[in-house]
Amino acid sequence: MKLSIQTPKKALKSLLKQKPLRSEIDIFKTNLIRLLGKVNEIEREENQKNHIRDFLRDTFYKDTNEINTKDSKDLVIHLGKTNKDKVGVIIEAKRPSNKSEMLSADKPNTKALQELVLYYLRERIEEKNIDIKYCIATNIYEWYIIETSYFETLFARNKPFIKEYEQWRDKQKVTSDTKLFYESIAKPFIDKIQDEIPCIYFDIRDYETVLRNDKKDDDKELIALFKILSPQYLLKTVTPNDSNSLNEKFYKELLHIIGLEEAKEGNKNIIRQKLDDKSNASFIEMAIKKLRTKGIHKVNDKKSFGETTDEQNFNIALELCITWINRILFLKLLEGQLLNYHKGNKDYCFLNIKNIHDFDELFTLFHSVLAVNVKDREPNIQQKYKLVPYLNSSLFEISELEDVTISIDNLDNSETLLFNSSSILKDTKSKNTGLNTLEYLFKFLDAYDFASEGAEDVQEENKTIINASVLGKVFEKINGYKDGSIYTPAFITMYMCKQSIRLSVVEKFNETKGWNVKEFAELYNKIEDKKEANQIINSIKICDPAVGSGHFLVSSLNELISIKSELNVLIDENGKTLRDYEIEIINDELIITDENNNIVAYNPQNKESNRVQKTLFHEKQTIIENCLFGVDINPNSVKICRLRLWIELLKNAYYKAETNYIELETL
């Protein structure tokens, strides 16, 4: 048997984008330093495992999972708070000086591995435990972590081996001591295994410099180590985050600010106007009030918004509010991108009450800043918004409905909106029960983290992350307010896209080149002209007949990028391949890592980073313009789908220097 050694980063791709909190990393560092300080190379094994237990318990598992010995096992992590709960992880601890019994990449078949095999079989066969996740061998410094699916396949399901084990267990051998099992049953069997088993390996001593310095920027080097020992990984306590999962607290308070609520009607959830809104300060209440004053007589198709005047006012106001909120949420993601690009420089925070003090100024931001090329802006606007880029996007053009009814600058700046009952801003010690509506919206958005899409890093503030995919589900639910919305889960869209699009790519190459390729993997060795290959892939057309928020098309976009990367035809404007990067889809997101398994984050000052970012932007732009199509019975769905695809482009927006200013090219 051989071990295929993986680094923690390589093994953790599904969790790379989940940022640990600063407080969590600080506790981890403190406890790890304490563990290293207790190492005594001649100390008894009993003490070694106690130190490991204390470290894991105090860092990750206190009050959630029992960690202790179990019969002859050095340590186990239970799946619950007591030793009555099933075992989830088995740990074999050795003294650092006990090199002969500790396994290694070169010599895996040692007593440590043989013991893990025995402990696994006892749990699996005698306890009938099918919930064991990992087996670990460690001498405190070195850690070897093996997923138990390999133990299951190689040992628990091997009938001759299990027969030997059961005969030994039942005292049908010459002796029933463990030495016989290790040396005469497990060792020769393991020697015959030809399989190569993936194994996560790390040595804590490699991290000592980072552990013992005070440079917070260096702490990101500890993130993979932190995550690999956490219950999220070792106990698989959560399915690696479905990035499309809805944050209920964010969603409900956003509805409150708009003036909506979710209610049950029959078997489905619908969105309706909030019944207990007494302040008339929500977006929709202010819009309806202004529509009643100004009138909707210029709207040509009023009947499409309802039969009665009240229905028409509500539905027109709702469509306007969705347009405005979509713009604001898009800008919040843009602001997050700018903060990422400039290492958290607060000068790039523009969406706040200090800069945008009323709805008139918000109108200016929409239509005189973002919709106007930097060099063409009015001098005073150029100065105030010098760090806000031009977005070449119809999102910030005045819509047809705004043109014949009202725009956002018609809303009342003096209204106060009461806090939602479970508001993230609500302070029980404060007498303040509400805020000016616009200030409420900005402070509400600031209470969440829109800037964590990108590099692996420590989250300095304890804020819930809101990314583009979460917003996609918010858009879909609000847009489906009449009929209830159906949101296809990420694992389904991923599977559908992978199966259907790869088959289409094979068919398209066979049709164009006259090949007879059967499997997608065969294409790699047949492609000679990369530009031609790109043209063939870009000729594929994908249409979603019920596009909703565009989730399926976003998954399709990611799949096409991944396909190009796998076929080694993802090239920049000069025809140079992005060859030193791994691009794959994990949890419905496009993950790009370098040769060291680090997530690739955009650095505007780095030439290579600009090349990668620009290539991905233009690839996405080409695919969106040529390959992706969607229709829907609800015209607003198409608008939201378009917004979702704009957001995907925004992820790879890049700076370009022209004359005396910097422009962020996006759409």
mmCIF file with all atom_site columns, C-alpha atoms in Angstrom, residues 460-592:
data_model
loop_
_atom_site.group_PDB
_atom_site.id
_atom_site.type_symbol
_atom_site.label_atom_id
_atom_site.label_alt_id
_atom_site.label_comp_id
_atom_site.label_asym_id
_atom_site.label_entity_id
_atom_site.label_seq_id
_atom_site.pdbx_PDB_ins_code
_atom_site.Cartn_x
_atom_site.Cartn_y
_atom_site.Cartn_z
_atom_site.occupancy
_atom_site.B_iso_or_equiv
_atom_site.pdbx_formal_charge
_atom_site.auth_seq_id
_atom_site.auth_comp_id
_atom_site.auth_asym_id
_atom_site.auth_atom_id
_atom_site.pdbx_PDB_model_num
ATOM 1   C CA . GLU A 1 460 ? -11.517 40.242 10.960  1.00 0.00 ? 460 GLU A CA 1
ATOM 2   C CA . GLU A 1 461 ? -15.123 41.193 11.691  1.00 0.00 ? 461 GLU A CA 1
ATOM 3   C CA . ASN A 1 462 ? -17.818 38.799 12.830  1.00 0.00 ? 462 ASN A CA 1
ATOM 4   C CA . LYS A 1 463 ? -20.165 39.412 9.923   1.00 0.00 ? 463 LYS A CA 1
ATOM 5   C CA . THR A 1 464 ? -22.263 36.959 7.948   1.00 0.00 ? 464 THR A CA 1
ATOM 6   C CA . ILE A 1 465 ? -21.058 36.638 4.359   1.00 0.00 ? 465 ILE A CA 1
ATOM 7   C CA . ILE A 1 466 ? -23.494 37.516 1.578   1.00 0.00 ? 466 ILE A CA 1
ATOM 8   C CA . ASN A 1 467 ? -22.300 36.516 -1.876  1.00 0.00 ? 467 ASN A CA 1
ATOM 9   C CA . ALA A 1 468 ? -23.711 36.675 -5.384  1.00 0.00 ? 468 ALA A CA 1
ATOM 10  C CA . SER A 1 469 ? -25.357 33.264 -5.137  1.00 0.00 ? 469 SER A CA 1
ATOM 11  C CA . VAL A 1 470 ? -27.187 34.121 -1.930  1.00 0.00 ? 470 VAL A CA 1
ATOM 12  C CA . LEU A 1 471 ? -28.512 37.253 -3.618  1.00 0.00 ? 471 LEU A CA 1
ATOM 13  C CA . GLY A 1 472 ? -29.606 35.108 -6.571  1.00 0.00 ? 472 GLY A CA 1
ATOM 14  C CA . LYS A 1 473 ? -31.984 33.211 -4.338  1.00 0.00 ? 473 LYS A CA 1
ATOM 15  C CA . VAL A 1 474 ? -33.214 36.449 -2.729  1.00 0.00 ? 474 VAL A CA 1
ATOM 16  C CA . PHE A 1 475 ? -33.948 37.851 -6.196  1.00 0.00 ? 475 PHE A CA 1
ATOM 17  C CA . GLU A 1 476 ? -35.773 34.671 -7.215  1.00 0.00 ? 476 GLU A CA 1
ATOM 18  C CA . LYS A 1 477 ? -37.978 34.557 -4.115  1.00 0.00 ? 477 LYS A CA 1
ATOM 19  C CA . ILE A 1 478 ? -38.980 38.209 -4.348  1.00 0.00 ? 478 ILE A CA 1
ATOM 20  C CA . ASN A 1 479 ? -39.591 37.969 -8.073  1.00 0.00 ? 479 ASN A CA 1
ATOM 21  C CA . GLY A 1 480 ? -41.808 34.905 -7.643  1.00 0.00 ? 480 GLY A CA 1
ATOM 22  C CA . TYR A 1 481 ? -43.998 36.735 -5.144  1.00 0.00 ? 481 TYR A CA 1
ATOM 23  C CA . LYS A 1 482 ? -47.309 35.849 -6.847  1.00 0.00 ? 482 LYS A CA 1
ATOM 24  C CA . ASP A 1 483 ? -46.888 32.149 -7.427  1.00 0.00 ? 483 ASP A CA 1
ATOM 25  C CA . GLY A 1 484 ? -44.203 31.110 -4.975  1.00 0.00 ? 484 GLY A CA 1
ATOM 26  C CA . SER A 1 485 ? -40.719 30.430 -6.296  1.00 0.00 ? 485 SER A CA 1
ATOM 27  C CA . ILE A 1 486 ? -38.981 27.132 -7.004  1.00 0.00 ? 486 ILE A CA 1
ATOM 28  C CA . TYR A 1 487 ? -35.218 27.338 -6.674  1.00 0.00 ? 487 TYR A CA 1
ATOM 29  C CA . THR A 1 488 ? -33.226 24.452 -8.138  1.00 0.00 ? 488 THR A CA 1
ATOM 30  C CA . PRO A 1 489 ? -30.555 23.288 -5.635  1.00 0.00 ? 489 PRO A CA 1
ATOM 31  C CA . ALA A 1 490 ? -26.912 23.703 -6.596  1.00 0.00 ? 490 ALA A CA 1
ATOM 32  C CA . PHE A 1 491 ? -26.069 20.001 -6.730  1.00 0.00 ? 491 PHE A CA 1
ATOM 33  C CA . ILE A 1 492 ? -28.827 19.492 -9.319  1.00 0.00 ? 492 ILE A CA 1
ATOM 34  C CA . THR A 1 493 ? -27.789 22.347 -11.623 1.00 0.00 ? 493 THR A CA 1
ATOM 35  C CA . MET A 1 494 ? -24.140 21.254 -11.345 1.00 0.00 ? 494 MET A CA 1
ATOM 36  C CA . TYR A 1 495 ? -25.005 17.676 -12.312 1.00 0.00 ? 495 TYR A CA 1
ATOM 37  C CA . MET A 1 496 ? -27.339 18.707 -15.127 1.00 0.00 ? 496 MET A CA 1
ATOM 38  C CA . CYS A 1 497 ? -24.796 21.090 -16.609 1.00 0.00 ? 497 CYS A CA 1
ATOM 39  C CA . LYS A 1 498 ? -21.870 18.689 -16.376 1.00 0.00 ? 498 LYS A CA 1
ATOM 40  C CA . GLN A 1 499 ? -23.743 15.793 -17.958 1.00 0.00 ? 499 GLN A CA 1
ATOM 41  C CA . SER A 1 500 ? -25.479 17.706 -20.731 1.00 0.00 ? 500 SER A CA 1
ATOM 42  C CA . ILE A 1 501 ? -22.870 20.293 -21.711 1.00 0.00 ? 501 ILE A CA 1
ATOM 43  C CA . ARG A 1 502 ? -19.931 17.879 -21.892 1.00 0.00 ? 502 ARG A CA 1
ATOM 44  C CA . LEU A 1 503 ? -21.967 15.598 -24.121 1.00 0.00 ? 503 LEU A CA 1
ATOM 45  C CA . SER A 1 504 ? -22.819 18.597 -26.328 1.00 0.00 ? 504 SER A CA 1
ATOM 46  C CA . VAL A 1 505 ? -19.144 19.603 -26.517 1.00 0.00 ? 505 VAL A CA 1
ATOM 47  C CA . VAL A 1 506 ? -18.197 16.110 -27.719 1.00 0.00 ? 506 VAL A CA 1
ATOM 48  C CA . GLU A 1 507 ? -20.985 16.169 -30.323 1.00 0.00 ? 507 GLU A CA 1
ATOM 49  C CA . LYS A 1 508 ? -19.992 19.637 -31.499 1.00 0.00 ? 508 LYS A CA 1
ATOM 50  C CA . PHE A 1 509 ? -16.340 18.621 -32.021 1.00 0.00 ? 509 PHE A CA 1
ATOM 51  C CA . ASN A 1 510 ? -17.394 15.436 -33.830 1.00 0.00 ? 510 ASN A CA 1
ATOM 52  C CA . GLU A 1 511 ? -19.753 17.411 -36.043 1.00 0.00 ? 511 GLU A CA 1
ATOM 53  C CA . THR A 1 512 ? -17.231 20.166 -36.825 1.00 0.00 ? 512 THR A CA 1
ATOM 54  C CA . LYS A 1 513 ? -14.053 18.099 -37.153 1.00 0.00 ? 513 LYS A CA 1
ATOM 55  C CA . GLY A 1 514 ? -15.466 14.838 -38.451 1.00 0.00 ? 514 GLY A CA 1
ATOM 56  C CA . TRP A 1 515 ? -14.157 12.941 -35.430 1.00 0.00 ? 515 TRP A CA 1
ATOM 57  C CA . ASN A 1 516 ? -15.694 9.912  -33.790 1.00 0.00 ? 516 ASN A CA 1
ATOM 58  C CA . VAL A 1 517 ? -14.883 10.719 -30.158 1.00 0.00 ? 517 VAL A CA 1
ATOM 59  C CA . LYS A 1 518 ? -16.966 8.789  -27.621 1.00 0.00 ? 518 LYS A CA 1
ATOM 60  C CA . GLU A 1 519 ? -15.879 10.305 -24.304 1.00 0.00 ? 519 GLU A CA 1
ATOM 61  C CA . PHE A 1 520 ? -15.123 13.882 -23.249 1.00 0.00 ? 520 PHE A CA 1
ATOM 62  C CA . ALA A 1 521 ? -11.678 12.899 -21.876 1.00 0.00 ? 521 ALA A CA 1
ATOM 63  C CA . GLU A 1 522 ? -10.596 11.805 -25.385 1.00 0.00 ? 522 GLU A CA 1
ATOM 64  C CA . LEU A 1 523 ? -10.817 15.378 -26.688 1.00 0.00 ? 523 LEU A CA 1
ATOM 65  C CA . TYR A 1 524 ? -7.733  16.539 -24.770 1.00 0.00 ? 524 TYR A CA 1
ATOM 66  C CA . ASN A 1 525 ? -5.248  14.628 -26.935 1.00 0.00 ? 525 ASN A CA 1
ATOM 67  C CA . LYS A 1 526 ? -7.000  15.395 -30.233 1.00 0.00 ? 526 LYS A CA 1
ATOM 68  C CA . ILE A 1 527 ? -7.141  19.195 -29.996 1.00 0.00 ? 527 ILE A CA 1
ATOM 69  C CA . GLU A 1 528 ? -4.320  20.922 -31.892 1.00 0.00 ? 528 GLU A CA 1
ATOM 70  C CA . ASP A 1 529 ? -5.627  24.430 -32.579 1.00 0.00 ? 529 ASP A CA 1
ATOM 71  C CA . LYS A 1 530 ? -6.710  26.121 -29.338 1.00 0.00 ? 530 LYS A CA 1
ATOM 72  C CA . LYS A 1 531 ? -8.350  29.122 -30.990 1.00 0.00 ? 531 LYS A CA 1
ATOM 73  C CA . GLU A 1 532 ? -10.402 26.832 -33.206 1.00 0.00 ? 532 GLU A CA 1
ATOM 74  C CA . ALA A 1 533 ? -11.363 24.747 -30.169 1.00 0.00 ? 533 ALA A CA 1
ATOM 75  C CA . ASN A 1 534 ? -12.616 27.897 -28.436 1.00 0.00 ? 534 ASN A CA 1
ATOM 76  C CA . GLN A 1 535 ? -14.699 28.802 -31.457 1.00 0.00 ? 535 GLN A CA 1
ATOM 77  C CA . ILE A 1 536 ? -16.263 25.332 -31.486 1.00 0.00 ? 536 ILE A CA 1
ATOM 78  C CA . ILE A 1 537 ? -17.137 25.497 -27.778 1.00 0.00 ? 537 ILE A CA 1
ATOM 79  C CA . ASN A 1 538 ? -18.464 29.047 -28.153 1.00 0.00 ? 538 ASN A CA 1
ATOM 80  C CA . SER A 1 539 ? -20.824 27.888 -30.900 1.00 0.00 ? 539 SER A CA 1
ATOM 81  C CA . ILE A 1 540 ? -22.854 25.889 -28.376 1.00 0.00 ? 540 ILE A CA 1
ATOM 82  C CA . LYS A 1 541 ? -26.211 27.461 -27.496 1.00 0.00 ? 541 LYS A CA 1
ATOM 83  C CA . ILE A 1 542 ? -27.856 26.850 -24.116 1.00 0.00 ? 542 ILE A CA 1
ATOM 84  C CA . CYS A 1 543 ? -31.410 28.021 -23.451 1.00 0.00 ? 543 CYS A CA 1
ATOM 85  C CA . ASP A 1 544 ? -33.304 27.805 -20.159 1.00 0.00 ? 544 ASP A CA 1
ATOM 86  C CA . PRO A 1 545 ? -37.067 27.913 -20.893 1.00 0.00 ? 545 PRO A CA 1
ATOM 87  C CA . ALA A 1 546 ? -37.927 28.961 -17.313 1.00 0.00 ? 546 ALA A CA 1
ATOM 88  C CA . VAL A 1 547 ? -34.921 31.039 -16.428 1.00 0.00 ? 547 VAL A CA 1
ATOM 89  C CA . GLY A 1 548 ? -35.976 32.347 -13.003 1.00 0.00 ? 548 GLY A CA 1
ATOM 90  C CA . SER A 1 549 ? -33.005 34.088 -11.399 1.00 0.00 ? 549 SER A CA 1
ATOM 91  C CA . GLY A 1 550 ? -30.585 32.579 -13.907 1.00 0.00 ? 550 GLY A CA 1
ATOM 92  C CA . HIS A 1 551 ? -29.153 29.902 -11.617 1.00 0.00 ? 551 HIS A CA 1
ATOM 93  C CA . PHE A 1 552 ? -28.962 27.267 -14.359 1.00 0.00 ? 552 PHE A CA 1
ATOM 94  C CA . LEU A 1 553 ? -27.284 29.697 -16.754 1.00 0.00 ? 553 LEU A CA 1
ATOM 95  C CA . VAL A 1 554 ? -24.725 30.686 -14.111 1.00 0.00 ? 554 VAL A CA 1
ATOM 96  C CA . SER A 1 555 ? -23.949 26.995 -13.574 1.00 0.00 ? 555 SER A CA 1
ATOM 97  C CA . SER A 1 556 ? -23.655 26.591 -17.354 1.00 0.00 ? 556 SER A CA 1
ATOM 98  C CA . LEU A 1 557 ? -21.267 29.536 -17.529 1.00 0.00 ? 557 LEU A CA 1
ATOM 99  C CA . ASN A 1 558 ? -19.048 27.974 -14.862 1.00 0.00 ? 558 ASN A CA 1
ATOM 100 C CA . GLU A 1 559 ? -19.156 24.578 -16.579 1.00 0.00 ? 559 GLU A CA 1
ATOM 101 C CA . LEU A 1 560 ? -18.048 26.015 -19.926 1.00 0.00 ? 560 LEU A CA 1
ATOM 102 C CA . ILE A 1 561 ? -15.105 27.804 -18.278 1.00 0.00 ? 561 ILE A CA 1
ATOM 103 C CA . SER A 1 562 ? -14.167 24.592 -16.473 1.00 0.00 ? 562 SER A CA 1
ATOM 104 C CA . ILE A 1 563 ? -14.382 22.617 -19.730 1.00 0.00 ? 563 ILE A CA 1
ATOM 105 C CA . LYS A 1 564 ? -12.033 25.008 -21.491 1.00 0.00 ? 564 LYS A CA 1
ATOM 106 C CA . SER A 1 565 ? -9.571  24.751 -18.625 1.00 0.00 ? 565 SER A CA 1
ATOM 107 C CA . GLU A 1 566 ? -9.674  20.929 -18.619 1.00 0.00 ? 566 GLU A CA 1
ATOM 108 C CA . LEU A 1 567 ? -9.092  20.843 -22.373 1.00 0.00 ? 567 LEU A CA 1
ATOM 109 C CA . ASN A 1 568 ? -6.193  23.307 -21.956 1.00 0.00 ? 568 ASN A CA 1
ATOM 110 C CA . VAL A 1 569 ? -7.742  25.790 -24.400 1.00 0.00 ? 569 VAL A CA 1
ATOM 111 C CA . LEU A 1 570 ? -8.373  28.640 -21.926 1.00 0.00 ? 570 LEU A CA 1
ATOM 112 C CA . ILE A 1 571 ? -6.155  31.292 -23.494 1.00 0.00 ? 571 ILE A CA 1
ATOM 113 C CA . ASP A 1 572 ? -5.516  35.014 -23.068 1.00 0.00 ? 572 ASP A CA 1
ATOM 114 C CA . GLU A 1 573 ? -5.780  37.676 -25.774 1.00 0.00 ? 573 GLU A CA 1
ATOM 115 C CA . ASN A 1 574 ? -2.270  36.772 -27.011 1.00 0.00 ? 574 ASN A CA 1
ATOM 116 C CA . GLY A 1 575 ? -3.050  33.070 -27.286 1.00 0.00 ? 575 GLY A CA 1
ATOM 117 C CA . LYS A 1 576 ? -1.112  32.139 -24.134 1.00 0.00 ? 576 LYS A CA 1
ATOM 118 C CA . THR A 1 577 ? -2.676  29.333 -22.070 1.00 0.00 ? 577 THR A CA 1
ATOM 119 C CA . LEU A 1 578 ? -3.621  29.719 -18.408 1.00 0.00 ? 578 LEU A CA 1
ATOM 120 C CA . ARG A 1 579 ? -1.658  26.566 -17.706 1.00 0.00 ? 579 ARG A CA 1
ATOM 121 C CA . ASP A 1 580 ? -0.412  27.047 -14.132 1.00 0.00 ? 580 ASP A CA 1
ATOM 122 C CA . TYR A 1 581 ? -3.880  27.247 -12.635 1.00 0.00 ? 581 TYR A CA 1
ATOM 123 C CA . GLU A 1 582 ? -6.486  24.683 -11.709 1.00 0.00 ? 582 GLU A CA 1
ATOM 124 C CA . ILE A 1 583 ? -10.021 25.781 -12.496 1.00 0.00 ? 583 ILE A CA 1
ATOM 125 C CA . GLU A 1 584 ? -12.815 23.579 -11.202 1.00 0.00 ? 584 GLU A CA 1
ATOM 126 C CA . ILE A 1 585 ? -16.383 23.770 -9.968  1.00 0.00 ? 585 ILE A CA 1
ATOM 127 C CA . ILE A 1 586 ? -16.874 23.100 -6.272  1.00 0.00 ? 586 ILE A CA 1
ATOM 128 C CA . ASN A 1 587 ? -20.262 23.582 -4.624  1.00 0.00 ? 587 ASN A CA 1
ATOM 129 C CA . ASP A 1 588 ? -21.555 25.329 -7.740  1.00 0.00 ? 588 ASP A CA 1
ATOM 130 C CA . GLU A 1 589 ? -18.781 27.922 -7.680  1.00 0.00 ? 589 GLU A CA 1
ATOM 131 C CA . LEU A 1 590 ? -15.813 28.386 -9.970  1.00 0.00 ? 590 LEU A CA 1
ATOM 132 C CA . ILE A 1 591 ? -12.688 27.900 -7.851  1.00 0.00 ? 591 ILE A CA 1
ATOM 133 C CA . ILE A 1 592 ? -9.337  28.974 -9.305  1.00 0.00 ? 592 ILE A CA 1
#
